[in-house]
Amino acid sequence: MVFPMSWFDQSVPAVLRELKVSAERGLSDAEAKQRLAQYGPNSIEEARKISLFKIFLSQFASPIGWILLAAMLICGMLKEWTDFSVIGAIVVINAILLCVQEYKAEEAIAALKKMVSLKAKVLRDGKVAEIDASEVVPGDIVLLETGDKSPADARLIEVINLATQEA
């Protein structure tokens, strides 16, 4: 099944026919699972997680990091080993602290994303079911009420007093 890029200019019966779905019953659970396997989850692919080692190395990319490394190099060339060691220790300790702080911040953001996962009300086998928004598939009849966020692009079938906020 190949879907057109826009459903808005087609009639509701034509869209339902193309998607092989009933407006009264929605998709069956079996058909929804098959479409989820075929089209994948309704989610934006996240960027690959950066390794702890790369986070550590990125701490040396700042101008201050370059200045401290240059100071270490100069101290090494002048054979000022005490200054060289002190600056080196400061650079490494600073990089470790910033690395740990950045790693913990990324972990906290990931945990918050899991806690605030968007839910969707869909019509499955003639019954309203609340599912994770990532499980919405092409052909799902999504039910929206006041205050709900749309879990996906959708073709509106029936609208009563619709208002949107595009924030």
Tab-separated table of N, CA and C in Angstrom:
chain	number	residue	atom	x	y	z
A	1	MET	N	0.851	-1.174	0.000
A	1	MET	CA	0.000	0.000	0.000
A	1	MET	C	0.898	1.240	0.000
A	2	VAL	N	0.741	2.085	-0.975
A	2	VAL	CA	1.505	3.331	-1.057
A	2	VAL	C	0.554	4.463	-0.748
A	3	PHE	N	0.936	5.312	0.197
A	3	PHE	CA	0.058	6.386	0.626
A	3	PHE	C	0.404	7.677	-0.091
A	4	PRO	N	-0.621	8.450	-0.501
A	4	PRO	CA	-0.330	9.756	-1.103
A	4	PRO	C	0.210	10.706	-0.045
A	5	MET	N	0.885	11.740	-0.496
A	5	MET	CA	1.483	12.698	0.436
A	5	MET	C	0.420	13.534	1.148
A	6	SER	N	-0.756	13.723	0.555
A	6	SER	CA	-1.776	14.551	1.199
A	6	SER	C	-3.129	13.870	1.115
A	7	TRP	N	-3.787	13.793	2.254
A	7	TRP	CA	-5.121	13.208	2.323
A	7	TRP	C	-6.180	14.304	2.340
A	8	PHE	N	-5.777	15.538	2.573
A	8	PHE	CA	-6.740	16.618	2.798
A	8	PHE	C	-7.626	16.900	1.592
A	9	ASP	N	-7.153	16.628	0.392
A	9	ASP	CA	-7.939	16.949	-0.799
A	9	ASP	C	-8.767	15.769	-1.295
A	10	GLN	N	-8.800	14.683	-0.523
A	10	GLN	CA	-9.620	13.531	-0.875
A	10	GLN	C	-10.813	13.449	0.069
A	11	SER	N	-11.894	12.858	-0.400
A	11	SER	CA	-13.080	12.714	0.444
A	11	SER	C	-12.801	11.705	1.547
A	12	VAL	N	-13.544	11.833	2.641
A	12	VAL	CA	-13.371	10.916	3.765
A	12	VAL	C	-13.611	9.469	3.336
A	13	PRO	N	-14.705	9.167	2.597
A	13	PRO	CA	-14.888	7.774	2.167
A	13	PRO	C	-13.723	7.254	1.309
A	14	ALA	N	-13.150	8.097	0.465
A	14	ALA	CA	-12.019	7.667	-0.370
A	14	ALA	C	-10.798	7.350	0.489
A	15	VAL	N	-10.551	8.159	1.504
A	15	VAL	CA	-9.410	7.933	2.394
A	15	VAL	C	-9.619	6.638	3.176
A	16	LEU	N	-10.825	6.447	3.730
A	16	LEU	CA	-11.108	5.228	4.489
A	16	LEU	C	-10.980	3.983	3.609
A	17	ARG	N	-11.446	4.100	2.384
A	17	ARG	CA	-11.353	2.979	1.439
A	17	ARG	C	-9.883	2.669	1.125
A	18	GLU	N	-9.097	3.704	0.876
A	18	GLU	CA	-7.670	3.521	0.564
A	18	GLU	C	-6.919	2.880	1.734
A	19	LEU	N	-7.271	3.287	2.944
A	19	LEU	CA	-6.605	2.758	4.135
A	19	LEU	C	-7.215	1.443	4.624
A	20	LYS	N	-8.308	1.029	3.986
A	20	LYS	CA	-8.983	-0.222	4.358
A	20	LYS	C	-9.354	-0.228	5.838
A	21	VAL	N	-10.117	0.808	6.241
A	21	VAL	CA	-10.509	0.955	7.638
A	21	VAL	C	-11.952	1.457	7.708
A	22	SER	N	-12.636	1.098	8.771
A	22	SER	CA	-13.998	1.537	9.009
A	22	SER	C	-13.987	2.659	10.039
A	23	ALA	N	-14.740	3.723	9.775
A	23	ALA	CA	-14.796	4.848	10.718
A	23	ALA	C	-15.506	4.454	12.004
A	24	GLU	N	-16.352	3.430	11.958
A	24	GLU	CA	-17.108	3.000	13.132
A	24	GLU	C	-16.333	1.993	13.994
A	25	ARG	N	-15.509	1.167	13.367
A	25	ARG	CA	-14.809	0.105	14.102
A	25	ARG	C	-13.310	0.362	14.243
A	26	GLY	N	-12.733	1.169	13.371
A	26	GLY	CA	-11.298	1.386	13.401
A	26	GLY	C	-10.572	0.150	12.890
A	27	LEU	N	-9.310	0.065	13.202
A	27	LEU	CA	-8.515	-1.097	12.806
A	27	LEU	C	-8.698	-2.223	13.814
A	28	SER	N	-8.451	-3.433	13.376
A	28	SER	CA	-8.399	-4.558	14.319
A	28	SER	C	-7.010	-4.537	14.966
A	29	ASP	N	-6.908	-5.166	16.117
A	29	ASP	CA	-5.609	-5.234	16.788
A	29	ASP	C	-4.578	-5.933	15.906
A	30	ALA	N	-5.012	-6.984	15.226
A	30	ALA	CA	-4.090	-7.742	14.365
A	30	ALA	C	-3.594	-6.867	13.215
A	31	GLU	N	-4.512	-6.107	12.585
A	31	GLU	CA	-4.126	-5.233	11.469
A	31	GLU	C	-3.208	-4.118	11.968
A	32	ALA	N	-3.486	-3.573	13.152
A	32	ALA	CA	-2.635	-2.514	13.715
A	32	ALA	C	-1.226	-3.041	13.967
A	33	LYS	N	-1.111	-4.256	14.498
A	33	LYS	CA	0.210	-4.850	14.746
A	33	LYS	C	0.951	-5.084	13.437
A	34	GLN	N	0.218	-5.539	12.427
A	34	GLN	CA	0.838	-5.786	11.116
A	34	GLN	C	1.343	-4.474	10.512
A	35	ARG	N	0.551	-3.402	10.630
A	35	ARG	CA	0.965	-2.101	10.082
A	35	ARG	C	2.124	-1.511	10.889
A	36	LEU	N	2.124	-1.746	12.197
A	36	LEU	CA	3.243	-1.266	13.015
A	36	LEU	C	4.534	-1.952	12.579
A	37	ALA	N	4.446	-3.245	12.294
A	37	ALA	CA	5.628	-3.977	11.815
A	37	ALA	C	6.039	-3.492	10.426
A	38	GLN	N	5.052	-3.170	9.589
A	38	GLN	CA	5.345	-2.746	8.210
A	38	GLN	C	5.911	-1.331	8.145
A	39	TYR	N	5.303	-0.395	8.875
A	39	TYR	CA	5.688	1.019	8.764
A	39	TYR	C	6.594	1.506	9.882
A	40	GLY	N	6.707	0.736	10.952
A	40	GLY	CA	7.551	1.143	12.067
A	40	GLY	C	6.812	2.057	13.025
A	41	PRO	N	7.444	2.403	14.137
A	41	PRO	CA	6.785	3.234	15.144
A	41	PRO	C	6.589	4.671	14.664
A	42	ASN	N	5.580	5.306	15.235
A	42	ASN	CA	5.253	6.695	14.948
A	42	ASN	C	6.114	7.583	15.848
A	43	SER	N	7.394	7.665	15.519
A	43	SER	CA	8.292	8.470	16.347
A	43	SER	C	9.430	9.005	15.490
A	44	ILE	N	10.013	10.075	15.973
A	44	ILE	CA	11.154	10.672	15.294
A	44	ILE	C	12.395	9.929	15.766
A	45	GLU	N	13.217	9.538	14.826
A	45	GLU	CA	14.429	8.818	15.172
A	45	GLU	C	15.362	9.739	15.943
A	46	GLU	N	15.775	9.257	17.107
A	46	GLU	CA	16.665	10.063	17.940
A	46	GLU	C	18.102	9.904	17.474
A	47	ALA	N	18.865	10.937	17.716
A	47	ALA	CA	20.284	10.884	17.367
A	47	ALA	C	20.969	9.828	18.223
A	48	ARG	N	22.027	9.259	17.675
A	48	ARG	CA	22.764	8.254	18.431
A	48	ARG	C	23.320	8.872	19.699
A	49	LYS	N	23.324	8.074	20.745
A	49	LYS	CA	23.844	8.537	22.024
A	49	LYS	C	25.360	8.683	21.917
A	50	ILE	N	25.865	9.803	22.419
A	50	ILE	CA	27.301	10.065	22.372
A	50	ILE	C	27.972	9.286	23.499
A	51	SER	N	29.083	8.648	23.193
A	51	SER	CA	29.785	7.849	24.204
A	51	SER	C	30.425	8.765	25.254
A	52	LEU	N	30.653	8.182	26.404
A	52	LEU	CA	31.275	8.916	27.508
A	52	LEU	C	32.667	9.406	27.108
A	53	PHE	N	33.386	8.604	26.326
A	53	PHE	CA	34.724	8.984	25.873
A	53	PHE	C	34.672	10.226	24.980
A	54	LYS	N	33.683	10.273	24.061
A	54	LYS	CA	33.553	11.441	23.177
A	54	LYS	C	33.155	12.686	23.967
A	55	ILE	N	32.302	12.502	24.971
A	55	ILE	CA	31.944	13.638	25.834
A	55	ILE	C	33.193	14.153	26.537
A	56	PHE	N	34.027	13.231	27.020
A	56	PHE	CA	35.266	13.611	27.698
A	56	PHE	C	36.172	14.393	26.750
A	57	LEU	N	36.368	13.884	25.529
A	57	LEU	CA	37.243	14.570	24.567
A	57	LEU	C	36.686	15.932	24.161
A	58	SER	N	35.357	16.067	24.123
A	58	SER	CA	34.760	17.352	23.721
A	58	SER	C	35.057	18.459	24.728
A	59	GLN	N	35.424	18.098	25.947
A	59	GLN	CA	35.740	19.104	26.961
A	59	GLN	C	37.013	19.878	26.625
A	60	PHE	N	37.847	19.310	25.761
A	60	PHE	CA	39.107	19.972	25.385
A	60	PHE	C	38.944	20.865	24.154
A	61	ALA	N	37.734	20.927	23.598
A	61	ALA	CA	37.513	21.702	22.376
A	61	ALA	C	37.225	23.178	22.660
A	62	SER	N	37.059	23.541	23.911
A	62	SER	CA	36.753	24.941	24.245
A	62	SER	C	38.024	25.792	24.166
A	63	PRO	N	37.874	27.098	23.967
A	63	PRO	CA	39.046	27.987	23.920
A	63	PRO	C	39.887	27.936	25.203
A	64	ILE	N	39.228	27.824	26.340
A	64	ILE	CA	39.974	27.758	27.598
A	64	ILE	C	40.781	26.465	27.653
A	65	GLY	N	40.193	25.385	27.166
A	65	GLY	CA	40.906	24.112	27.118
A	65	GLY	C	42.151	24.209	26.258
A	66	TRP	N	42.044	24.875	25.104
A	66	TRP	CA	43.198	25.047	24.213
A	66	TRP	C	44.273	25.911	24.873
A	67	ILE	N	43.834	26.960	25.572
A	67	ILE	CA	44.795	27.843	26.252
A	67	ILE	C	45.550	27.074	27.338
A	68	LEU	N	44.818	26.263	28.115
A	68	LEU	CA	45.480	25.488	29.163
A	68	LEU	C	46.424	24.441	28.575
A	69	LEU	N	46.020	23.812	27.480
A	69	LEU	CA	46.914	22.842	26.837
A	69	LEU	C	48.164	23.533	26.281
A	70	ALA	N	47.982	24.746	25.734
A	70	ALA	CA	49.137	25.506	25.242
A	70	ALA	C	50.054	25.884	26.402
A	71	ALA	N	49.474	26.273	27.533
A	71	ALA	CA	50.279	26.608	28.721
A	71	ALA	C	51.054	25.385	29.202
A	72	MET	N	50.398	24.219	29.147
A	72	MET	CA	51.102	22.978	29.517
A	72	MET	C	52.271	22.725	28.577
A	73	LEU	N	52.059	22.922	27.284
A	73	LEU	CA	53.104	22.701	26.278
A	73	LEU	C	54.292	23.643	26.526
A	74	ILE	N	53.981	24.911	26.799
A	74	ILE	CA	55.041	25.896	27.064
A	74	ILE	C	55.810	25.509	28.325
A	75	CYS	N	55.076	25.123	29.388
A	75	CYS	CA	55.741	24.701	30.634
A	75	CYS	C	56.611	23.476	30.390
A	76	GLY	N	56.146	22.570	29.555
A	76	GLY	CA	56.936	21.381	29.237
A	76	GLY	C	58.200	21.742	28.472
A	77	MET	N	58.086	22.690	27.520
A	77	MET	CA	59.265	23.112	26.738
A	77	MET	C	60.266	23.845	27.627
A	78	LEU	N	59.764	24.584	28.635
A	78	LEU	CA	60.652	25.311	29.558
A	78	LEU	C	61.103	24.418	30.721
A	79	LYS	N	60.687	23.177	30.724
A	79	LYS	CA	61.027	22.199	31.766
A	79	LYS	C	60.584	22.653	33.155
A	80	GLU	N	59.421	23.317	33.182
A	80	GLU	CA	58.796	23.713	34.451
A	80	GLU	C	57.799	22.602	34.814
A	81	TRP	N	58.311	21.482	35.364
A	81	TRP	CA	57.508	20.292	35.556
A	81	TRP	C	56.433	20.453	36.622
A	82	THR	N	56.682	21.276	37.598
A	82	THR	CA	55.675	21.502	38.638
A	82	THR	C	54.460	22.199	38.034
A	83	ASP	N	54.732	23.314	37.304
A	83	ASP	CA	53.638	24.033	36.655
A	83	ASP	C	52.933	23.134	35.631
A	84	PHE	N	53.737	22.371	34.884
A	84	PHE	CA	53.192	21.444	33.889
A	84	PHE	C	52.222	20.457	34.559
A	85	SER	N	52.631	19.898	35.693
A	85	SER	CA	51.810	18.908	36.407
A	85	SER	C	50.549	19.535	36.983
A	86	VAL	N	50.685	20.733	37.560
A	86	VAL	CA	49.522	21.411	38.161
A	86	VAL	C	48.495	21.752	37.077
A	87	ILE	N	48.949	22.332	35.973
A	87	ILE	CA	48.026	22.679	34.880
A	87	ILE	C	47.399	21.408	34.308
A	88	GLY	N	48.205	20.362	34.140
A	88	GLY	CA	47.686	19.095	33.631
A	88	GLY	C	46.617	18.513	34.538
A	89	ALA	N	46.862	18.567	35.841
A	89	ALA	CA	45.875	18.055	36.800
A	89	ALA	C	44.583	18.863	36.735
A	90	ILE	N	44.722	20.179	36.631
A	90	ILE	CA	43.536	21.049	36.525
A	90	ILE	C	42.749	20.721	35.265
A	91	VAL	N	43.441	20.558	34.151
A	91	VAL	CA	42.778	20.247	32.875
A	91	VAL	C	42.020	18.922	32.977
A	92	VAL	N	42.667	17.897	33.505
A	92	VAL	CA	42.043	16.566	33.589
A	92	VAL	C	40.871	16.568	34.567
A	93	ILE	N	41.055	17.163	35.743
A	93	ILE	CA	39.975	17.214	36.738
A	93	ILE	C	38.789	17.996	36.190
A	94	ASN	N	39.058	19.127	35.547
A	94	ASN	CA	37.997	19.931	34.955
A	94	ASN	C	37.239	19.127	33.893
A	95	ALA	N	37.980	18.435	33.026
A	95	ALA	CA	37.348	17.640	31.973
A	95	ALA	C	36.494	16.522	32.561
A	96	ILE	N	36.982	15.870	33.607
A	96	ILE	CA	36.221	14.789	34.247
A	96	ILE	C	34.937	15.336	34.870
A	97	LEU	N	35.039	16.441	35.600
A	97	LEU	CA	33.851	17.027	36.241
A	97	LEU	C	32.809	17.457	35.206
A	98	LEU	N	33.247	18.129	34.152
A	98	LEU	CA	32.318	18.569	33.114
A	98	LEU	C	31.714	17.382	32.373
A	99	CYS	N	32.512	16.363	32.158
A	99	CYS	CA	32.046	15.159	31.477
A	99	CYS	C	30.948	14.471	32.300
A	100	VAL	N	31.175	14.303	33.575
A	100	VAL	CA	30.188	13.673	34.454
A	100	VAL	C	28.915	14.499	34.496
A	101	GLN	N	29.068	15.821	34.600
A	101	GLN	CA	27.908	16.711	34.651
A	101	GLN	C	27.088	16.613	33.361
A	102	GLU	N	27.741	16.622	32.207
A	102	GLU	CA	27.041	16.533	30.933
A	102	GLU	C	26.367	15.178	30.761
A	103	TYR	N	27.038	14.109	31.176
A	103	TYR	CA	26.469	12.762	31.074
A	103	TYR	C	25.212	12.641	31.933
A	104	LYS	N	25.268	13.150	33.173
A	104	LYS	CA	24.107	13.104	34.055
A	104	LYS	C	22.952	13.925	33.495
A	105	ALA	N	23.247	15.065	32.883
A	105	ALA	CA	22.200	15.891	32.281
A	105	ALA	C	21.510	15.149	31.136
A	106	GLU	N	22.289	14.457	30.303
A	106	GLU	CA	21.697	13.687	29.203
A	106	GLU	C	20.844	12.542	29.722
A	107	GLU	N	21.293	11.882	30.771
A	107	GLU	CA	20.516	10.801	31.379
A	107	GLU	C	19.203	11.345	31.953
A	108	ALA	N	19.249	12.517	32.589
A	108	ALA	CA	18.042	13.118	33.157
A	108	ALA	C	17.044	13.480	32.064
A	109	ILE	N	17.532	14.005	30.953
A	109	ILE	CA	16.653	14.349	29.828
A	109	ILE	C	16.004	13.090	29.259
A	110	ALA	N	16.770	12.021	29.125
A	110	ALA	CA	16.223	10.751	28.616
A	110	ALA	C	15.151	10.210	29.554
A	111	ALA	N	15.371	10.301	30.859
A	111	ALA	CA	14.387	9.827	31.837
A	111	ALA	C	13.111	10.662	31.774
A	112	LEU	N	13.256	11.977	31.599
A	112	LEU	CA	12.085	12.842	31.478
A	112	LEU	C	11.281	12.520	30.224
A	113	LYS	N	11.959	12.234	29.125
A	113	LYS	CA	11.262	11.874	27.889
A	113	LYS	C	10.422	10.620	28.074
A	114	LYS	N	10.951	9.653	28.813
A	114	LYS	CA	10.207	8.414	29.058
A	114	LYS	C	8.985	8.683	29.931
A	115	MET	N	9.129	9.576	30.920
A	115	MET	CA	8.019	9.871	31.835
A	115	MET	C	6.895	10.617	31.133
A	116	VAL	N	7.223	11.438	30.157
A	116	VAL	CA	6.249	12.305	29.536
A	116	VAL	C	5.857	11.777	28.146
A	117	SER	N	5.753	10.472	28.017
A	117	SER	CA	5.409	9.933	26.705
A	117	SER	C	3.958	10.268	26.380
A	118	LEU	N	3.724	10.652	25.149
A	118	LEU	CA	2.410	11.066	24.673
A	118	LEU	C	1.526	9.840	24.477
A	119	LYS	N	0.299	9.926	24.926
A	119	LYS	CA	-0.684	8.849	24.756
A	119	LYS	C	-1.694	9.271	23.693
A	120	ALA	N	-2.319	8.278	23.070
A	120	ALA	CA	-3.315	8.547	22.042
A	120	ALA	C	-4.529	7.652	22.277
A	121	LYS	N	-5.712	8.221	22.040
A	121	LYS	CA	-6.943	7.422	22.092
A	121	LYS	C	-7.291	7.060	20.658
A	122	VAL	N	-7.386	5.754	20.387
A	122	VAL	CA	-7.697	5.269	19.049
A	122	VAL	C	-8.875	4.312	19.112
A	123	LEU	N	-9.498	4.126	17.970
A	123	LEU	CA	-10.601	3.185	17.850
A	123	LEU	C	-10.041	1.879	17.309
A	124	ARG	N	-10.064	0.845	18.124
A	124	ARG	CA	-9.564	-0.480	17.728
A	124	ARG	C	-10.665	-1.500	17.997
A	125	ASP	N	-11.031	-2.239	16.983
A	125	ASP	CA	-12.080	-3.266	17.094
A	125	ASP	C	-13.375	-2.690	17.663
A	126	GLY	N	-13.693	-1.444	17.316
A	126	GLY	CA	-14.927	-0.821	17.762
A	126	GLY	C	-14.893	-0.279	19.175
A	127	LYS	N	-13.749	-0.360	19.850
A	127	LYS	CA	-13.622	0.120	21.227
A	127	LYS	C	-12.522	1.173	21.305
A	128	VAL	N	-12.699	2.121	22.219
A	128	VAL	CA	-11.682	3.142	22.426
A	128	VAL	C	-10.553	2.530	23.251
A	129	ALA	N	-9.332	2.665	22.745
A	129	ALA	CA	-8.157	2.151	23.453
A	129	ALA	C	-7.149	3.276	23.601
A	130	GLU	N	-6.500	3.347	24.762
A	130	GLU	CA	-5.439	4.336	24.969
A	130	GLU	C	-4.105	3.627	24.770
A	131	ILE	N	-3.342	4.115	23.808
A	131	ILE	CA	-2.064	3.494	23.473
A	131	ILE	C	-0.969	4.546	23.494
A	132	ASP	N	0.261	4.090	23.473
A	132	ASP	CA	1.394	5.002	23.356
A	132	ASP	C	1.361	5.605	21.949
A	133	ALA	N	1.654	6.884	21.823
A	133	ALA	CA	1.581	7.558	20.521
A	133	ALA	C	2.507	6.930	19.489
A	134	SER	N	3.558	6.274	19.925
A	134	SER	CA	4.470	5.636	18.974
A	134	SER	C	3.830	4.428	18.294
A	135	GLU	N	2.720	3.941	18.833
A	135	GLU	CA	2.028	2.787	18.267
A	135	GLU	C	0.903	3.165	17.306
A	136	VAL	N	0.704	4.460	17.070
A	136	VAL	CA	-0.299	4.903	16.094
A	136	VAL	C	0.207	4.551	14.701
A	137	VAL	N	-0.676	3.947	13.889
A	137	VAL	CA	-0.287	3.499	12.550
A	137	VAL	C	-1.196	4.130	11.504
A	138	PRO	N	-0.775	4.112	10.230
A	138	PRO	CA	-1.656	4.615	9.171
A	138	PRO	C	-2.970	3.843	9.173
A	139	GLY	N	-4.081	4.582	9.196
A	139	GLY	CA	-5.404	3.970	9.223
A	139	GLY	C	-6.055	4.002	10.587
A	140	ASP	N	-5.289	4.330	11.636
A	140	ASP	CA	-5.890	4.435	12.966
A	140	ASP	C	-6.874	5.591	12.992
A	141	ILE	N	-8.009	5.372	13.628
A	141	ILE	CA	-8.979	6.442	13.874
A	141	ILE	C	-8.604	7.016	15.243
A	142	VAL	N	-8.054	8.229	15.243
A	142	VAL	CA	-7.591	8.877	16.472
A	142	VAL	C	-8.704	9.777	16.989
A	143	LEU	N	-9.000	9.656	18.272
A	143	LEU	CA	-10.047	10.459	18.906
A	143	LEU	C	-9.387	11.564	19.723
A	144	LEU	N	-9.732	12.804	19.407
A	144	LEU	CA	-9.165	13.953	20.126
A	144	LEU	C	-10.266	14.668	20.893
A	145	GLU	N	-9.938	15.092	22.102
A	145	GLU	CA	-10.851	15.876	22.922
A	145	GLU	C	-10.155	17.163	23.320
A	146	THR	N	-10.879	18.048	23.967
A	146	THR	CA	-10.330	19.322	24.391
A	146	THR	C	-9.048	19.119	25.191
A	147	GLY	N	-7.986	19.804	24.773
A	147	GLY	CA	-6.705	19.746	25.469
A	147	GLY	C	-5.771	18.654	24.996
A	148	ASP	N	-6.256	17.732	24.165
A	148	ASP	CA	-5.400	16.648	23.673
A	148	ASP	C	-4.419	17.172	22.636
A	149	LYS	N	-3.261	16.532	22.607
A	149	LYS	CA	-2.270	16.826	21.576
A	149	LYS	C	-2.416	15.780	20.491
A	150	SER	N	-2.326	16.199	19.257
A	150	SER	CA	-2.419	15.252	18.153
A	150	SER	C	-1.155	14.399	18.126
A	151	PRO	N	-1.299	13.076	18.173
A	151	PRO	CA	-0.127	12.211	18.223
A	151	PRO	C	0.528	11.976	16.866
A	152	ALA	N	-0.119	12.442	15.796
A	152	ALA	CA	0.414	12.192	14.452
A	152	ALA	C	-0.291	13.104	13.461
A	153	ASP	N	0.235	13.166	12.244
A	153	ASP	CA	-0.495	13.834	11.176
A	153	ASP	C	-1.789	13.061	10.972
A	154	ALA	N	-2.872	13.769	10.717
A	154	ALA	CA	-4.153	13.077	10.619
A	154	ALA	C	-5.076	13.751	9.605
A	155	ARG	N	-5.953	12.967	9.058
A	155	ARG	CA	-7.038	13.461	8.189
A	155	ARG	C	-8.266	13.539	9.079
A	156	LEU	N	-8.828	14.747	9.245
A	156	LEU	CA	-9.979	14.925	10.119
A	156	LEU	C	-11.226	14.338	9.458
A	157	ILE	N	-11.951	13.537	10.216
A	157	ILE	CA	-13.173	12.913	9.713
A	157	ILE	C	-14.386	13.701	10.169
A	158	GLU	N	-14.407	14.026	11.456
A	158	GLU	CA	-15.525	14.766	12.034
A	158	GLU	C	-14.976	15.802	12.993
A	159	VAL	N	-15.469	17.045	12.882
A	159	VAL	CA	-14.955	18.133	13.705
A	159	VAL	C	-16.128	18.895	14.310
A	160	ILE	N	-16.025	19.155	15.612
A	160	ILE	CA	-17.027	19.971	16.304
A	160	ILE	C	-16.278	21.045	17.059
A	161	ASN	N	-16.416	22.298	16.643
A	161	ASN	CA	-15.814	23.435	17.334
A	161	ASN	C	-14.302	23.269	17.501
A	162	LEU	N	-13.590	23.123	16.400
A	162	LEU	CA	-12.145	22.897	16.428
A	162	LEU	C	-11.369	24.202	16.565
A	163	ALA	N	-10.406	24.200	17.441
A	163	ALA	CA	-9.449	25.313	17.571
A	163	ALA	C	-8.082	24.680	17.810
A	164	THR	N	-7.045	25.281	17.241
A	164	THR	CA	-5.700	24.710	17.410
A	164	THR	C	-4.746	25.745	17.952
A	165	GLN	N	-3.677	25.257	18.529
A	165	GLN	CA	-2.588	26.109	18.979
A	165	GLN	C	-1.322	25.499	18.427
A	166	GLU	N	-0.688	26.181	17.493
A	166	GLU	CA	0.513	25.661	16.857
A	166	GLU	C	1.733	26.236	17.549
A	167	ALA	N	2.064	25.667	18.673
A	167	ALA	CA	3.217	26.149	19.435
A	167	ALA	C	4.337	25.160	19.336
